[in-house]
Short mmCIF file of C-alpha atoms in Angstrom, two decimals:
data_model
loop_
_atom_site.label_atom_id
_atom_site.label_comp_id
_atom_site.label_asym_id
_atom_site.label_seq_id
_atom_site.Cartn_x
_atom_site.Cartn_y
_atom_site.Cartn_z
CA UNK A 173 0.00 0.00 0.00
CA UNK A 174 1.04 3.11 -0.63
CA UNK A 175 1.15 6.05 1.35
CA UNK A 176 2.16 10.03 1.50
CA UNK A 177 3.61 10.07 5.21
CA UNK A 178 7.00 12.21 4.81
CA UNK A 179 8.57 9.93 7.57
CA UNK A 180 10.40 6.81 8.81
CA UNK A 181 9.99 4.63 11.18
CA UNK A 182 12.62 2.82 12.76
CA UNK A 183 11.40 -0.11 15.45
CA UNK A 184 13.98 -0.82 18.23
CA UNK A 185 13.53 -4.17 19.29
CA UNK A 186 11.79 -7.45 17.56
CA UNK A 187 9.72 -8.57 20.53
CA UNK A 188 5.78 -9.38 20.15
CA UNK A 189 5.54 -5.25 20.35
CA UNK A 190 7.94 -4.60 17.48
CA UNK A 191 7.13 -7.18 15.27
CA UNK A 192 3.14 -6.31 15.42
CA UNK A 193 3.90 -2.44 15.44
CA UNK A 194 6.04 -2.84 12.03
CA UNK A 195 3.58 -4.93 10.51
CA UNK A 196 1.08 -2.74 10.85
CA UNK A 197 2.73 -0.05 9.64
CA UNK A 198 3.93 -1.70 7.12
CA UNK A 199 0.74 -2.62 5.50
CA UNK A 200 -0.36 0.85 6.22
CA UNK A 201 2.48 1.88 3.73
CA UNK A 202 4.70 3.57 5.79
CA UNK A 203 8.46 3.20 5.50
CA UNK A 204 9.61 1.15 8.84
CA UNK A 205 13.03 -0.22 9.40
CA UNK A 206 13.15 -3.09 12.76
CA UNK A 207 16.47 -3.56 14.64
CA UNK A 208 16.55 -6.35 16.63
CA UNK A 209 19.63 -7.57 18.46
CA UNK A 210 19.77 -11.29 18.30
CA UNK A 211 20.88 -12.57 15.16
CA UNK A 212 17.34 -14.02 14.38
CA UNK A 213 13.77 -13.83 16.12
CA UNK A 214 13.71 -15.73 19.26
CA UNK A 215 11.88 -16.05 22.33
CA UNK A 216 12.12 -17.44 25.86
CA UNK A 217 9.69 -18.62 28.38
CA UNK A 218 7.07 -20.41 28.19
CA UNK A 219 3.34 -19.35 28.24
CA UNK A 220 1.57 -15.62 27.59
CA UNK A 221 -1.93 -15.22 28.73
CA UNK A 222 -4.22 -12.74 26.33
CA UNK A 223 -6.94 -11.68 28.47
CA UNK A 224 -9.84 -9.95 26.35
CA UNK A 225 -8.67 -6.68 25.75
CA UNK A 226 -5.52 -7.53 24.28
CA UNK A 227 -7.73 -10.11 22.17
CA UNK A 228 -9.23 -7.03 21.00
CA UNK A 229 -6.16 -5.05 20.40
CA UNK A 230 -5.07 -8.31 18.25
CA UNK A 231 -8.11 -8.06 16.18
CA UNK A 232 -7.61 -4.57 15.26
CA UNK A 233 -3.97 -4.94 13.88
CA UNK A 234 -5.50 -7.80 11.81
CA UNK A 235 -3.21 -10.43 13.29
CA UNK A 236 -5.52 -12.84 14.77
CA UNK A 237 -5.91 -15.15 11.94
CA UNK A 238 -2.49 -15.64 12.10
CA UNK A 239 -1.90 -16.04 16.19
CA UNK A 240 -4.66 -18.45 16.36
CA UNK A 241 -2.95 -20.67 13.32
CA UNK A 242 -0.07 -21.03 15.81
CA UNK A 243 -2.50 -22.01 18.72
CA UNK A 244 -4.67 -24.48 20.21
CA UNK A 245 -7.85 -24.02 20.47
CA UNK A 246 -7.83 -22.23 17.54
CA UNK A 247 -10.42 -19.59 18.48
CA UNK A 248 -10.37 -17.13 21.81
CA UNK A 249 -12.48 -18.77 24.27
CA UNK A 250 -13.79 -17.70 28.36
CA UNK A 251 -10.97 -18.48 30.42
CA UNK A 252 -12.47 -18.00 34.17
CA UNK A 253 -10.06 -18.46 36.85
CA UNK A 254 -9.73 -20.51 39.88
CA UNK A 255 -8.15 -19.21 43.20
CA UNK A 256 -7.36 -22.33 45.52
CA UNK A 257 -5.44 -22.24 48.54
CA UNK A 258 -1.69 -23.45 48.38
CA UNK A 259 -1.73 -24.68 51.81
CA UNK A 260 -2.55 -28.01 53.63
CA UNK A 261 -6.51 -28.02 53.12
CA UNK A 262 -6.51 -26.66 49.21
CA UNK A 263 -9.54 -24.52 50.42
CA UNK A 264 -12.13 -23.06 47.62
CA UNK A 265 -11.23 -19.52 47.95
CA UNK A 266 -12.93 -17.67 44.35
CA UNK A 267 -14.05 -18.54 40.89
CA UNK A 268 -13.66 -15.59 38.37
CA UNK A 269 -16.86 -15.02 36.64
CA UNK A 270 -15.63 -14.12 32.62
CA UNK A 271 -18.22 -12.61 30.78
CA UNK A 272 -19.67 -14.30 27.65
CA UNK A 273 -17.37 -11.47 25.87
CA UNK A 274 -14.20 -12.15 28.01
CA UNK A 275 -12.61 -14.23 25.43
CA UNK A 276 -8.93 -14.95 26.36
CA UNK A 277 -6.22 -17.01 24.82
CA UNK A 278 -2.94 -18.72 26.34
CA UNK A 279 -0.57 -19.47 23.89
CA UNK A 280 3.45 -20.75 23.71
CA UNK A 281 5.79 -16.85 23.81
CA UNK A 282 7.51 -18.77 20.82
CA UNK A 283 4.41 -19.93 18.58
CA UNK A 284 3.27 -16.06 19.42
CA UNK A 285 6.53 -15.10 17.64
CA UNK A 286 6.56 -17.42 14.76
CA UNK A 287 3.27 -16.29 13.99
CA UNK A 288 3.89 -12.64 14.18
CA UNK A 289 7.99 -13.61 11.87
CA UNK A 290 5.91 -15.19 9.12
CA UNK A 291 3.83 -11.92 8.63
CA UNK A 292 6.95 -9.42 8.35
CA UNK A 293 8.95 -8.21 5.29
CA UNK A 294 12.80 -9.82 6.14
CA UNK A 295 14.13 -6.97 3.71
CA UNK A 296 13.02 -4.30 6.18
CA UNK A 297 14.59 -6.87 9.29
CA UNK A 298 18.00 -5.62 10.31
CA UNK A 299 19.50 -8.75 12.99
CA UNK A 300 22.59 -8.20 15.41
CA UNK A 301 21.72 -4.59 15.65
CA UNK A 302 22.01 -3.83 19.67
CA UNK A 303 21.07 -0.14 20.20
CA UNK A 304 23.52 1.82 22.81
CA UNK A 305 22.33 5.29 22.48
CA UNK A 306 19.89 7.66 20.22
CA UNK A 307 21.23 11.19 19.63
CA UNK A 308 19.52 14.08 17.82
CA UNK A 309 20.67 15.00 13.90
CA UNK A 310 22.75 18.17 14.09
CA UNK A 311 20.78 19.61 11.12
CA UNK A 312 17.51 20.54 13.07
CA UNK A 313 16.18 20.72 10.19
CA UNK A 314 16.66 16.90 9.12
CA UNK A 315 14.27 16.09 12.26
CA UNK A 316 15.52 12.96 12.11
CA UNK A 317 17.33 11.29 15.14
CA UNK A 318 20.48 8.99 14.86
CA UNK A 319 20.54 5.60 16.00
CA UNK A 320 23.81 4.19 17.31
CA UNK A 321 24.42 0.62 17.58
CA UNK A 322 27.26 -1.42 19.08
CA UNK A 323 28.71 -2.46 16.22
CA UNK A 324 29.97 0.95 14.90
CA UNK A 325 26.87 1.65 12.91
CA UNK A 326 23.91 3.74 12.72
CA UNK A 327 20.75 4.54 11.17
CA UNK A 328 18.45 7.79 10.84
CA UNK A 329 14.93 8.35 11.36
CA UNK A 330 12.25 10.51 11.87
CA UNK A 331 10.19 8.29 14.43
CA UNK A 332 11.77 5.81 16.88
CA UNK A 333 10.04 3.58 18.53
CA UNK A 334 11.59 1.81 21.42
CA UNK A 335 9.83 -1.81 21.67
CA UNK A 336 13.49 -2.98 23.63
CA UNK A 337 11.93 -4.45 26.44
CA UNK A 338 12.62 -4.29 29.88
CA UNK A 339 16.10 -3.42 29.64
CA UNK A 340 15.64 -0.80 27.32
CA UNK A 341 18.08 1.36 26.16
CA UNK A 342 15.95 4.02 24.02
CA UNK A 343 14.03 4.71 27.49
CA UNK A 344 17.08 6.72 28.45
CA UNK A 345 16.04 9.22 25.82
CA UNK A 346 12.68 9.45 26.80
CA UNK A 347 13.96 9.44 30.97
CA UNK A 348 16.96 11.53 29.98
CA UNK A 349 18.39 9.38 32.86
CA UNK A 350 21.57 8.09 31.15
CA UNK A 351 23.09 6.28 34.18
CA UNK A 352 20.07 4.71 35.41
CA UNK A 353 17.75 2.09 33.40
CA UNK A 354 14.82 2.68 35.95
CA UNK A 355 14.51 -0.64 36.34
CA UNK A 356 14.10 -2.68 40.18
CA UNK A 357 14.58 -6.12 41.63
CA UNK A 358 10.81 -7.22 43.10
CA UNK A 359 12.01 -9.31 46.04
CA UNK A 360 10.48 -12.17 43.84
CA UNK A 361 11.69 -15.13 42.00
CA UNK A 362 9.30 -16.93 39.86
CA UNK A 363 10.58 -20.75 38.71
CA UNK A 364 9.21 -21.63 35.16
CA UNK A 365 8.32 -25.28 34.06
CA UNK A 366 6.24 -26.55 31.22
CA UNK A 367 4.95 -30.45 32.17
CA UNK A 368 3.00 -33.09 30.45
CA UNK A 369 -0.90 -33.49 31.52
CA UNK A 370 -0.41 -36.85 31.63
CA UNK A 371 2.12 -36.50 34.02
CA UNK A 372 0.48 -34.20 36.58
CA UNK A 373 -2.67 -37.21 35.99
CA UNK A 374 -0.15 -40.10 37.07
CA UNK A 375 0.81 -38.37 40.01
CA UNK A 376 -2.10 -37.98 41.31
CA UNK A 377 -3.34 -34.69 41.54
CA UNK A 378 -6.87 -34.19 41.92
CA UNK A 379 -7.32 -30.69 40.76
CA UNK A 380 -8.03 -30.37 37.33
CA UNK A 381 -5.81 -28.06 35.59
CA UNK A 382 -6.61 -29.14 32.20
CA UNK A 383 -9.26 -26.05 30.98
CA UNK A 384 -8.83 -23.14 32.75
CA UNK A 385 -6.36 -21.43 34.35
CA UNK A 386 -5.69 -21.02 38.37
CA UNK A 387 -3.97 -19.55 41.10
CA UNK A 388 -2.88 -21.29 44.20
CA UNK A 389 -2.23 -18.82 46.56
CA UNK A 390 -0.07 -18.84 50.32
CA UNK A 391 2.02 -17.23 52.11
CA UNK A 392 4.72 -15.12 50.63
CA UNK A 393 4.48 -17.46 47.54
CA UNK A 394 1.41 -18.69 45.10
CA UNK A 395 1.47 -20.71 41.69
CA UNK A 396 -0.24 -19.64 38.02
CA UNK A 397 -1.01 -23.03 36.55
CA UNK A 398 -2.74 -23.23 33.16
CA UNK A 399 -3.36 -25.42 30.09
CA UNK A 400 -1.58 -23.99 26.33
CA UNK A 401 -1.43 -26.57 23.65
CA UNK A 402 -0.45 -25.71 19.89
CA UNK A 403 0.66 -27.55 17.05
CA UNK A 404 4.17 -28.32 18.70
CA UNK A 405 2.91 -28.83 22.11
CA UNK A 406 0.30 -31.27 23.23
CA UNK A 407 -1.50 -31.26 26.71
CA UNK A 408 0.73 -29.48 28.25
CA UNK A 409 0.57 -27.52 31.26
CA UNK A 410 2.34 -23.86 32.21
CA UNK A 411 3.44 -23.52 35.43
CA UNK A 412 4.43 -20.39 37.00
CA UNK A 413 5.84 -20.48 40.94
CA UNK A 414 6.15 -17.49 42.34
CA UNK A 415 8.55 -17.16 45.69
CA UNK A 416 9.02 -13.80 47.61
CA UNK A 417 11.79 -13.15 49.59
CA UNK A 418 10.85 -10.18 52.35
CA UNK A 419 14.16 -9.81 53.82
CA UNK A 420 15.62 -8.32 50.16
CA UNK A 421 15.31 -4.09 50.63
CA UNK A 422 12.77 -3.05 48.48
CA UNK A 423 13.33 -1.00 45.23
CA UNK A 424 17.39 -2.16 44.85
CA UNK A 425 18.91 -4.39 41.95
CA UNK A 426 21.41 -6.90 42.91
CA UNK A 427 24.81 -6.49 41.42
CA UNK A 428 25.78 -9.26 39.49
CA UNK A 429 22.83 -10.80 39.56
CA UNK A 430 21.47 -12.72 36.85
CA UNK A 431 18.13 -12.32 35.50
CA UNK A 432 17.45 -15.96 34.66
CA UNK A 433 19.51 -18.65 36.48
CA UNK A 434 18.70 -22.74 37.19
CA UNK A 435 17.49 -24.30 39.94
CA UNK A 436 16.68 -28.00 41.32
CA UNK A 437 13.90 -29.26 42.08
CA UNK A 438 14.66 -30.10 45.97
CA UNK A 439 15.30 -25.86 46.04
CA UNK A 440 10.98 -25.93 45.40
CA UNK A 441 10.52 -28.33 47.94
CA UNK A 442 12.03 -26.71 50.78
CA UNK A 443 10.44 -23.17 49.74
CA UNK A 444 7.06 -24.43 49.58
CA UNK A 445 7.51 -26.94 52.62
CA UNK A 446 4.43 -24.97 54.12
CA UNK A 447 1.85 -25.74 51.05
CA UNK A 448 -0.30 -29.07 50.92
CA UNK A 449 -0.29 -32.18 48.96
CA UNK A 450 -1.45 -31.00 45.52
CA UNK A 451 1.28 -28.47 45.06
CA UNK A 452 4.24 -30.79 46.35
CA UNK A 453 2.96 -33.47 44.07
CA UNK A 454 3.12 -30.97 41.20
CA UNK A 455 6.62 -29.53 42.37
CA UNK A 456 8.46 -33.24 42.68
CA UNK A 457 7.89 -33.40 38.31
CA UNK A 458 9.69 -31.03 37.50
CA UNK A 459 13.36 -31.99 36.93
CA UNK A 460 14.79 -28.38 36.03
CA UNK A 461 12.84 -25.72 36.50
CA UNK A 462 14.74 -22.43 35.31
CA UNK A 463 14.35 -19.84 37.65
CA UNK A 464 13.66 -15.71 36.55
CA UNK A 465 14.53 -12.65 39.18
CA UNK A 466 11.13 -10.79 38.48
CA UNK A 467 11.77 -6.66 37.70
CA UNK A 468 9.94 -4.07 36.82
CA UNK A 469 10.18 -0.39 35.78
CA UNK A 470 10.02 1.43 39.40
CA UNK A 471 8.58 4.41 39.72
CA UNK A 472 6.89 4.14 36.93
CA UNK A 473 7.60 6.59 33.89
CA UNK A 474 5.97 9.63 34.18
CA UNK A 475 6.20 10.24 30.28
CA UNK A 476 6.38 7.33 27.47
CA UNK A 477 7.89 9.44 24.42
CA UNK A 478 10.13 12.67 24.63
CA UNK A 479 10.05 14.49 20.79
CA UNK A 480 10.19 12.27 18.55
CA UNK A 481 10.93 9.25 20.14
CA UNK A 482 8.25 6.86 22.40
CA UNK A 483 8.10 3.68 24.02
CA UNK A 484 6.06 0.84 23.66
CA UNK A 485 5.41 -2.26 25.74
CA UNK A 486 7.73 -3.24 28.63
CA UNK A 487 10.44 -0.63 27.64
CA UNK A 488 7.47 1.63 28.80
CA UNK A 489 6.16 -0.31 31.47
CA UNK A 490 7.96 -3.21 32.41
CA UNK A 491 5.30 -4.84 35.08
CA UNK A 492 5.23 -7.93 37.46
CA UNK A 493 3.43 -10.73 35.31
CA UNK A 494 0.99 -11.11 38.51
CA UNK A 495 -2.15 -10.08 36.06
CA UNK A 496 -1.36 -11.81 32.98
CA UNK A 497 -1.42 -8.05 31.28
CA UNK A 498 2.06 -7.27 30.48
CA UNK A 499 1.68 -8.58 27.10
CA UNK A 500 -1.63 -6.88 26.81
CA UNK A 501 -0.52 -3.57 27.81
CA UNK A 502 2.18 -3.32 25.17
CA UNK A 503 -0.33 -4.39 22.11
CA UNK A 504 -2.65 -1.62 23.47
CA UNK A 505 0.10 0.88 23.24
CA UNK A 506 0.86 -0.25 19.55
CA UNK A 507 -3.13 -0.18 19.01
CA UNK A 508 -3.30 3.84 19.84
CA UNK A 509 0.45 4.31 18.75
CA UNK A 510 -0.52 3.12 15.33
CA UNK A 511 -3.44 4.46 15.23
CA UNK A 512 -1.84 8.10 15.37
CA UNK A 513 0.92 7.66 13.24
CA UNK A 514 -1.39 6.13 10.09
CA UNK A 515 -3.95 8.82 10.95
CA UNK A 516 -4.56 11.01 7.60
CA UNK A 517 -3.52 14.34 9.27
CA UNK A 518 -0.16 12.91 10.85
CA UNK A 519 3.20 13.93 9.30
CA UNK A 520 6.60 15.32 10.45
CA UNK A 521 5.83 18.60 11.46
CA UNK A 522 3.51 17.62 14.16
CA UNK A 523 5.00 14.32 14.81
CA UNK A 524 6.13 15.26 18.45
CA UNK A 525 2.35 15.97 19.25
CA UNK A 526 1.35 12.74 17.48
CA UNK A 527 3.48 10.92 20.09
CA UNK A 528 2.56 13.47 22.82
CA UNK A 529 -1.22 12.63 22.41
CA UNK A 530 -0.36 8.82 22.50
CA UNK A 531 2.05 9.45 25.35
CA UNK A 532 -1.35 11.80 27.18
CA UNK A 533 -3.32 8.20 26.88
CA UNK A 534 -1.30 5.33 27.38
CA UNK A 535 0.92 6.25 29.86
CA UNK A 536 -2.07 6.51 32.84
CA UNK A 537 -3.74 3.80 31.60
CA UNK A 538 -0.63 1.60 31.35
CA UNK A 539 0.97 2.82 34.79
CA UNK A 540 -2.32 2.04 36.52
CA UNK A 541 -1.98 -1.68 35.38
CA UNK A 542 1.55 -1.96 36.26
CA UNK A 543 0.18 -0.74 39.68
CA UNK A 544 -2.21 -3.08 40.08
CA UNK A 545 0.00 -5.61 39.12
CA UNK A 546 2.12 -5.11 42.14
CA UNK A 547 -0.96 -5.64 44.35
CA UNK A 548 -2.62 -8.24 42.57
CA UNK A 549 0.78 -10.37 43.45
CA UNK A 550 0.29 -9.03 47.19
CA UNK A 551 -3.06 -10.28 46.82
CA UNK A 552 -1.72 -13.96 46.17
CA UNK A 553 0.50 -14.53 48.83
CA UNK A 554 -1.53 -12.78 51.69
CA UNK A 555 -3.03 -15.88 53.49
CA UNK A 556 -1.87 -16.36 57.19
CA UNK A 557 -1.40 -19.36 58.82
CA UNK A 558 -3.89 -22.51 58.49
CA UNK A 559 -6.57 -21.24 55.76
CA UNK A 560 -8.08 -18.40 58.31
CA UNK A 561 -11.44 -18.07 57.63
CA UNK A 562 -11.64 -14.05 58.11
CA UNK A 563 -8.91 -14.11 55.50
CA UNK A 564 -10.13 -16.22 52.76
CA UNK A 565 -13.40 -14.07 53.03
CA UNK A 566 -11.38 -10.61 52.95
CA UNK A 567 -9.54 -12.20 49.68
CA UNK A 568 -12.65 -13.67 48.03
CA UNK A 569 -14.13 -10.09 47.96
CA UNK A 570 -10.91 -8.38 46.85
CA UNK A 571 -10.78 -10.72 43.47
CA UNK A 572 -14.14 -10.04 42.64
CA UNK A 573 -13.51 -7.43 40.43
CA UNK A 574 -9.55 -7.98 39.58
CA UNK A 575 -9.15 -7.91 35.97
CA UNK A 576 -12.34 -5.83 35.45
CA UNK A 577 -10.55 -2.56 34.88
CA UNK A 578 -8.10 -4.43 32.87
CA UNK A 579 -10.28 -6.46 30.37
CA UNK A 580 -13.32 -4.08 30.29
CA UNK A 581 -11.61 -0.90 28.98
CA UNK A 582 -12.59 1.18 25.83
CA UNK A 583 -9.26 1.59 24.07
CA UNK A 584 -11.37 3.07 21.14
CA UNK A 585 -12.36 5.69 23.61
CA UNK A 586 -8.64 6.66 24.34
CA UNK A 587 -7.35 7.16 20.63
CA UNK A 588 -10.84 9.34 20.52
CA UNK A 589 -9.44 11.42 23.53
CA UNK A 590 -5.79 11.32 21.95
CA UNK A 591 -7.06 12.69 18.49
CA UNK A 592 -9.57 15.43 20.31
CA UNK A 593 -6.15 16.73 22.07
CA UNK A 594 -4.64 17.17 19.00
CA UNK A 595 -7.65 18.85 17.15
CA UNK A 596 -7.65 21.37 20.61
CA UNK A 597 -4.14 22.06 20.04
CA UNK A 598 -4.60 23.40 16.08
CA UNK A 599 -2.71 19.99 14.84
CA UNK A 600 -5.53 17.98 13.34
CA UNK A 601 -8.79 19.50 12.33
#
């Protein structure tokens, strides 16, 4: 398609976030240029959860089809939830009502990028292309910024869009906060396993984690458990342990520290000694579970683009995964960012208020979730003792209502109130 936008695009970062956001754009006929720093598209971990809105966001950037070829079902379907205690008694604690619209999807992080790779143009792919610093043309009137990568090269453009991830590097421009990446150490450790069904069957577990997904939640520590299948994986079941460690100061990174490290699997026994039968049963499969220092982006940013440069996805807002929304989040910020940038009226003379207006939107919105996050993950891992009665109640009417502000949200209604700031200002009319 062709189109009359008088600039470029250059994607930082060929995550979920990046890929989507270029191919978007691309079909939309504007010139986009993706640097990713790998040598080829890869992903670890193990399974994403799509609750409905990002559903939604996928249907708008017309990459459904595609997703759901890599997955299994192959259709978005109510995925209610099922809170269970982690201790001795496995107490009934809350099942989350979805609404017949609440259609959700878990799929393998890998199949999600294979789908989105077999949708992009390679000739606009640029691979081993690690960003270390954006600087600002000399010519103010080539509005173009300069990219600078670690191999000695660099590349100009008019837009960059920083889709880098947690560890960003292009959210020092936006921060100006060169020495500092913004990003914190939760206290948490979450240990990542993918098992058979069959297996968690033999062993005798009597919960049924084969349809929907659950939470078993204790003290200082709680498991996400839930079914993904696609064509590569059969009946298998994602399992996400979450451990919390109080006595680490709060808002520090450790130095040295790596992000994702092994562990064994008599290191899960002794930190859940305290749950009951169902959870140790689970725990004693799995033979090496790796093991991932949860961050996030703390405080959160308090702007997502500075001129003409923005952030998208965790490179924005980096949250704990304790809502399923991460993922979410970031395809909502490529919904209204692309939204904007393919908009008739946009062009490079008011393409710092284009990514002002999506900055006014998503940065609220996104911070609010990453908030929530945080607390939703306190949530988990606030029972006390034997399953206390006057707790279980207190919890039961707390996640009532958890993912309602985060499914049920008009993101149609934002790019509205992002375009009607523009037409206030004089840019669009």
């Amino acid at each position: 398609m062709s189109s009359n936008k008088d600039f470029r695009v250059a994607i930082v970062g060929g995550g979920i976030c990046g890929l989507a956001c270029a191919i978007y754009l691309l079909r939309a006929g504007i010139h986009v240029d993706l640097f990713e720093s790998a040598s080829r598209f890869k992903e670890i971990g193990a399974g994403v959860e799509l609750g409905p809105n990002a559903v939604r966001a996928l249907n708008f950037l017309g990459l459904t089809e595609a997703v759901l070829a890599h997955a299994n079902p192959s259709k978005p379907e109510i995925r209610p939830f099922c809170f269970i205690s982690a201790l001795a008694g496995h107490q009934f604690i809350h099942h989350y009502e979805a609404l017949p619209e609440d259609l959700g999807l878990g799929i393998h992080r890998p199949a999600f990028i294979d789908a989105l790779a077999g949708l992009i143009d390679l000739s606009i792919i640029h691979f081993n292309k690690r960003c270390v610093s954006i600087t600002k043309h000399d010519d103010p009137g080539r509005g173009a910024s300069i990219i600078h990568f670690a191999d000695g090269t660099t590349f100009e453009a008019e837009v960059v869009l920083g889709a880098d991830g947690i560890r960003s590097t292009v959210r020092r421009t936006v921060t100006e906060q060169h020495d500092a990446t913004r990003v914190v150490f939760t206290r948490t450790v979450a240990y990542r396993a993918l098992l058979p069904l069959e297996d968690i069957l033999q062993a005798g577990v009597q919960i049924d984690f084969s349809r929907w997904p659950h939470s078993l939640v204790g003290i200082n520590k709680h498991l996400i458990i839930f079914p993904i299948k696609n064509g590569k994986i059969q009946a298998k079941i994602n399992l996400v342990i979450f451990y919390t460690d109080k006595s680490i100061p709060e808002g520090m990174e450790i130095p040295g520290s790596q992000w994702v490290t092994s562990a064994s699997t008599q290191e899960l026994l002794e930190a859940f000694d305290d749950c009951g039968p169902e959870v140790k049963k689970i725990l004693s499969l799995i033979e090496k579970p790796s093991k991932w220092a949860i961050h996030s982006v703390d405080p959160p940013l308090d702007k997502f683009s500075r001129g003409s440069v923005a952030l998208i996805g965790d490179a924005a807002h980096g949250m704990c995964p304790h809502l399923g929304a991460g993922v979410g989040q970031g395809l909502e910020d490529v919904q209204v960012i692309c939204e904007l940038l393919t908009h008739p009226q946009a062009r490079l003379s008011n393409i710092e208020s284009v990514l002002e207006a999506y900055d006014f939107v998503r940065q609220p919105r996104a911070n609010m979730v990453l908030r929530r996050s945080v607390w939703a993950g306190e949530l988990y891992e606030s029972l006390q003792g034997d399953d206390d009665g006057e707790v279980i109640a207190s919890l039961r009417k707390q996640l009532q209502t958890l993912w309602n502000p985060v499914w049920h949200h008009d993101l149609g209604q934002d790019v509205e109130v992002a375009l009607q700031r523009l037409r206030d200002m004089g840019i669009f009319v």
